[in-house]
PDB file of C-alpha atoms in Angstrom:
ATOM      1  CA  MET P   1     -58.517 -73.768 -21.478  1.00 55.00           C
ATOM      2  CA  ARG P   2     -60.730 -73.128 -24.483  1.00 65.00           C
ATOM      3  CA  LYS P   3     -61.195 -76.132 -26.780  1.00 81.00           C
ATOM      4  CA  SER P   4     -60.398 -75.324 -30.401  1.00 85.00           C
ATOM      5  CA  PRO P   5     -60.092 -77.547 -33.487  1.00 87.00           C
ATOM      6  CA  ILE P   6     -57.608 -75.081 -35.014  1.00 90.00           C
ATOM      7  CA  ILE P   7     -55.288 -75.329 -31.995  1.00 91.00           C
ATOM      8  CA  GLY P   8     -55.645 -79.113 -32.180  1.00 91.00           C
ATOM      9  CA  LEU P   9     -54.699 -79.104 -35.854  1.00 91.00           C
ATOM     10  CA  ILE P  10     -51.636 -76.980 -35.134  1.00 92.00           C
ATOM     11  CA  ILE P  11     -50.317 -78.889 -32.111  1.00 93.00           C
ATOM     12  CA  ALA P  12     -51.429 -82.519 -32.613  1.00 94.00           C
ATOM     13  CA  PRO P  13     -49.190 -83.370 -35.609  1.00 94.00           C
ATOM     14  CA  PHE P  14     -46.191 -82.019 -33.716  1.00 94.00           C
ATOM     15  CA  ALA P  15     -47.063 -84.329 -30.809  1.00 94.00           C
ATOM     16  CA  GLY P  16     -47.096 -87.269 -33.222  1.00 93.00           C
ATOM     17  CA  ALA P  17     -43.595 -86.423 -34.422  1.00 92.00           C
ATOM     18  CA  VAL P  18     -42.364 -86.148 -30.833  1.00 94.00           C
ATOM     19  CA  ALA P  19     -43.888 -89.554 -30.039  1.00 93.00           C
ATOM     20  CA  TYR P  20     -42.185 -91.056 -33.090  1.00 91.00           C
ATOM     21  CA  MET P  21     -38.804 -89.692 -32.047  1.00 90.00           C
ATOM     22  CA  LEU P  22     -39.282 -91.029 -28.520  1.00 91.00           C
ATOM     23  CA  LEU P  23     -39.945 -94.467 -30.005  1.00 89.00           C
ATOM     24  CA  VAL P  24     -36.814 -94.175 -32.137  1.00 84.00           C
ATOM     25  CA  PHE P  25     -34.715 -93.177 -29.132  1.00 83.00           C
ATOM     26  CA  ILE P  26     -36.126 -95.961 -26.965  1.00 86.00           C
ATOM     27  CA  PHE P  27     -36.332 -98.862 -29.439  1.00 83.00           C
ATOM     28  CA  GLY P  28     -34.163 -97.786 -32.372  1.00 74.00           C
ATOM     29  CA  GLU P  29     -30.724 -99.106 -33.122  1.00 69.00           C
ATOM     30  CA  ASP P  30     -27.876 -96.677 -33.716  1.00 60.00           C
ATOM     31  CA  ASN P  31     -25.770 -98.217 -36.484  1.00 60.00           C
ATOM     32  CA  THR P  32     -23.546 -95.197 -37.058  1.00 55.00           C
ATOM     33  CA  PRO P  33     -19.798 -95.768 -36.652  1.00 56.00           C
ATOM     34  CA  LYS P  34     -18.499 -94.691 -33.259  1.00 55.00           C
ATOM     35  CA  GLN P  35     -15.524 -92.421 -32.761  1.00 55.00           C
ATOM     36  CA  ASP P  36     -14.143 -90.483 -29.802  1.00 49.00           C
ATOM     37  CA  TYR P  37     -17.331 -88.392 -29.526  1.00 49.00           C
ATOM     38  CA  THR P  38     -19.773 -91.282 -29.323  1.00 51.00           C
ATOM     39  CA  GLY P  39     -23.138 -90.677 -30.956  1.00 51.00           C
ATOM     40  CA  LEU P  40     -22.423 -87.075 -31.923  1.00 57.00           C
ATOM     41  CA  GLN P  41     -22.645 -87.755 -35.655  1.00 66.00           C
ATOM     42  CA  ALA P  42     -26.104 -89.308 -35.283  1.00 69.00           C
ATOM     43  CA  TRP P  43     -27.788 -86.082 -34.114  1.00 76.00           C
ATOM     44  CA  PRO P  44     -28.086 -84.513 -37.585  1.00 80.00           C
ATOM     45  CA  ILE P  45     -29.765 -87.707 -38.773  1.00 79.00           C
ATOM     46  CA  TYR P  46     -32.171 -87.633 -35.816  1.00 82.00           C
ATOM     47  CA  PHE P  47     -32.934 -83.976 -36.470  1.00 87.00           C
ATOM     48  CA  ALA P  48     -33.628 -84.683 -40.154  1.00 88.00           C
ATOM     49  CA  MET P  49     -35.887 -87.598 -39.132  1.00 87.00           C
ATOM     50  CA  PHE P  50     -37.771 -85.307 -36.758  1.00 91.00           C
ATOM     51  CA  ILE P  51     -38.296 -82.667 -39.450  1.00 93.00           C
ATOM     52  CA  ALA P  52     -39.413 -85.281 -41.987  1.00 91.00           C
ATOM     53  CA  THR P  53     -41.773 -86.924 -39.497  1.00 92.00           C
ATOM     54  CA  THR P  54     -43.244 -83.569 -38.516  1.00 94.00           C
ATOM     55  CA  LEU P  55     -43.885 -82.733 -42.172  1.00 94.00           C
ATOM     56  CA  LEU P  56     -45.454 -86.156 -42.711  1.00 93.00           C
ATOM     57  CA  CYS P  57     -47.731 -85.709 -39.699  1.00 93.00           C
ATOM     58  CA  TYR P  58     -48.883 -82.298 -40.888  1.00 95.00           C
ATOM     59  CA  LEU P  59     -49.386 -83.548 -44.446  1.00 94.00           C
ATOM     60  CA  VAL P  60     -51.478 -86.542 -43.380  1.00 93.00           C
ATOM     61  CA  SER P  61     -53.426 -84.408 -40.900  1.00 93.00           C
ATOM     62  CA  ILE P  62     -54.302 -81.900 -43.606  1.00 94.00           C
ATOM     63  CA  LEU P  63     -54.957 -84.332 -46.452  1.00 94.00           C
ATOM     64  CA  ALA P  64     -56.748 -87.064 -44.487  1.00 93.00           C
ATOM     65  CA  GLY P  65     -57.520 -85.747 -40.998  1.00 92.00           C
ATOM     66  CA  ILE P  66     -59.504 -82.653 -41.958  1.00 93.00           C
ATOM     67  CA  PRO P  67     -61.749 -84.546 -44.412  1.00 94.00           C
ATOM     68  CA  LEU P  68     -62.219 -87.282 -41.801  1.00 92.00           C
ATOM     69  CA  VAL P  69     -63.318 -84.823 -39.119  1.00 93.00           C
ATOM     70  CA  SER P  70     -65.674 -82.980 -41.483  1.00 93.00           C
ATOM     71  CA  TYR P  71     -67.157 -86.262 -42.745  1.00 94.00           C
ATOM     72  CA  LEU P  72     -67.735 -87.607 -39.237  1.00 92.00           C
ATOM     73  CA  LYS P  73     -69.110 -84.260 -38.061  1.00 92.00           C
ATOM     74  CA  ARG P  74     -71.521 -84.099 -41.012  1.00 95.00           C
ATOM     75  CA  TYR P  75     -72.999 -87.502 -40.172  1.00 93.00           C
ATOM     76  CA  GLY P  76     -72.997 -86.996 -36.398  1.00 91.00           C
ATOM     77  CA  LYS P  77     -70.450 -89.743 -35.716  1.00 90.00           C
ATOM     78  CA  LEU P  78     -67.570 -87.595 -34.472  1.00 90.00           C
ATOM     79  CA  ASN P  79     -66.304 -89.065 -31.225  1.00 91.00           C
ATOM     80  CA  PHE P  80     -63.015 -90.054 -29.649  1.00 93.00           C
ATOM     81  CA  TRP P  81     -63.122 -93.797 -30.348  1.00 93.00           C
ATOM     82  CA  ILE P  82     -63.940 -93.503 -34.039  1.00 93.00           C
ATOM     83  CA  MET P  83     -61.190 -90.927 -34.474  1.00 93.00           C
ATOM     84  CA  LEU P  84     -58.735 -93.221 -32.687  1.00 93.00           C
ATOM     85  CA  LEU P  85     -59.761 -96.331 -34.631  1.00 94.00           C
ATOM     86  CA  VAL P  86     -59.395 -94.567 -37.985  1.00 94.00           C
ATOM     87  CA  SER P  87     -56.273 -92.503 -37.340  1.00 93.00           C
ATOM     88  CA  THR P  88     -54.179 -95.356 -35.931  1.00 94.00           C
ATOM     89  CA  PRO P  89     -54.133 -97.389 -39.163  1.00 94.00           C
ATOM     90  CA  MET P  90     -53.915 -94.131 -41.120  1.00 93.00           C
ATOM     91  CA  GLY P  91     -50.652 -93.313 -39.344  1.00 92.00           C
ATOM     92  CA  ALA P  92     -49.342 -96.841 -39.825  1.00 93.00           C
ATOM     93  CA  VAL P  93     -50.069 -96.874 -43.537  1.00 93.00           C
ATOM     94  CA  SER P  94     -48.724 -93.382 -44.190  1.00 92.00           C
ATOM     95  CA  LEU P  95     -45.407 -93.920 -42.394  1.00 90.00           C
ATOM     96  CA  SER P  96     -44.831 -97.380 -43.840  1.00 89.00           C
ATOM     97  CA  LEU P  97     -45.700 -96.131 -47.344  1.00 89.00           C
ATOM     98  CA  VAL P  98     -43.141 -93.337 -47.088  1.00 88.00           C
ATOM     99  CA  ILE P  99     -40.484 -95.739 -45.787  1.00 85.00           C
ATOM    100  CA  TYR P 100     -41.290 -98.235 -48.533  1.00 86.00           C
ATOM    101  CA  LEU P 101     -41.008 -95.557 -51.214  1.00 86.00           C
ATOM    102  CA  LEU P 102     -37.650 -94.491 -49.816  1.00 83.00           C
ATOM    103  CA  VAL P 103     -36.055 -97.957 -49.569  1.00 79.00           C
ATOM    104  CA  HIS P 104     -38.108-100.183 -51.896  1.00 74.00           C
ATOM    105  CA  ASN P 105     -35.001-101.711 -53.506  1.00 74.00           C
ATOM    106  CA  GLU P 106     -33.894-103.449 -50.315  1.00 72.00           C
ATOM    107  CA  LYS P 107     -34.233-107.242 -50.241  1.00 76.00           C
ATOM    108  CA  HIS P 108     -35.267-107.677 -46.616  1.00 78.00           C
ATOM    109  CA  ILE P 109     -37.757-104.855 -46.169  1.00 80.00           C
ATOM    110  CA  LEU P 110     -40.672-106.735 -44.551  1.00 83.00           C
ATOM    111  CA  ILE P 111     -39.529-106.730 -40.909  1.00 83.00           C
ATOM    112  CA  PRO P 112     -38.375-103.077 -40.875  1.00 82.00           C
ATOM    113  CA  LEU P 113     -41.603-102.137 -42.654  1.00 86.00           C
ATOM    114  CA  LEU P 114     -43.648-103.870 -39.962  1.00 88.00           C
ATOM    115  CA  ILE P 115     -41.663-102.053 -37.284  1.00 87.00           C
ATOM    116  CA  PHE P 116     -42.344 -98.731 -38.987  1.00 88.00           C
ATOM    117  CA  MET P 117     -46.029 -99.651 -39.232  1.00 91.00           C
ATOM    118  CA  GLY P 118     -46.038-100.023 -35.463  1.00 92.00           C
ATOM    119  CA  TYR P 119     -44.282 -96.689 -35.061  1.00 91.00           C
ATOM    120  CA  GLY P 120     -46.779 -95.103 -37.452  1.00 93.00           C
ATOM    121  CA  ALA P 121     -49.704 -96.589 -35.555  1.00 94.00           C
ATOM    122  CA  VAL P 122     -48.445 -95.081 -32.306  1.00 94.00           C
ATOM    123  CA  MET P 123     -47.841 -91.795 -34.112  1.00 93.00           C
ATOM    124  CA  GLY P 124     -51.394 -91.797 -35.527  1.00 94.00           C
ATOM    125  CA  ALA P 125     -52.873 -92.644 -32.141  1.00 95.00           C
ATOM    126  CA  VAL P 126     -50.943 -89.835 -30.430  1.00 95.00           C
ATOM    127  CA  VAL P 127     -52.056 -87.335 -33.071  1.00 94.00           C
ATOM    128  CA  SER P 128     -55.660 -88.463 -32.670  1.00 94.00           C
ATOM    129  CA  VAL P 129     -55.673 -88.377 -28.876  1.00 94.00           C
ATOM    130  CA  THR P 130     -53.978 -84.974 -28.801  1.00 94.00           C
ATOM    131  CA  TYR P 131     -56.353 -83.540 -31.396  1.00 94.00           C
ATOM    132  CA  CYS P 132     -59.434 -84.898 -29.605  1.00 93.00           C
ATOM    133  CA  TRP P 133     -58.208 -83.502 -26.302  1.00 93.00           C
ATOM    134  CA  LEU P 134     -57.454 -80.060 -27.728  1.00 93.00           C
ATOM    135  CA  ALA P 135     -60.618 -79.894 -29.855  1.00 92.00           C
ATOM    136  CA  GLY P 136     -62.879 -81.063 -27.042  1.00 90.00           C
ATOM    137  CA  ILE P 137     -63.972 -84.291 -28.752  1.00 90.00           C
ATOM    138  CA  THR P 138     -65.095 -86.809 -26.161  1.00 86.00           C
ATOM    139  CA  THR P 139     -66.573 -90.303 -26.240  1.00 82.00           C
ATOM    140  CA  ARG P 140     -70.044 -88.747 -26.293  1.00 73.00           C
ATOM    141  CA  SER P 141     -69.469 -85.990 -28.877  1.00 55.00           C
TER     142      SER P 141
END
């Protein structure tokens, strides 16, 4: 398989959104009211979350990821570990900022915000690892 930064930029943000949805399915709580068809009404919400998370991943990858890669490449510091160490907090901050802007009027926002920071950190790490793998960035690049 040919290593390409363009392919990495196209596929990696999608992988981050998939990782986020897996975390939601595994650790999330479904607070929707149950009826005869249990959980059926939650699927449109999950689909909307997936679309929103995918858009967020692409937006952060374009606005912050591309300048990061070009900056690190220009100074000869582009390698896997630096990408991982920078993109993990970048994902945490971006997801928690979006969640905070959406629900900033809530009284008890700290704990859910910390949970979303963890989700965002995993999302940023998955995007970084996928991009590095697809673009051919190694620990010695």
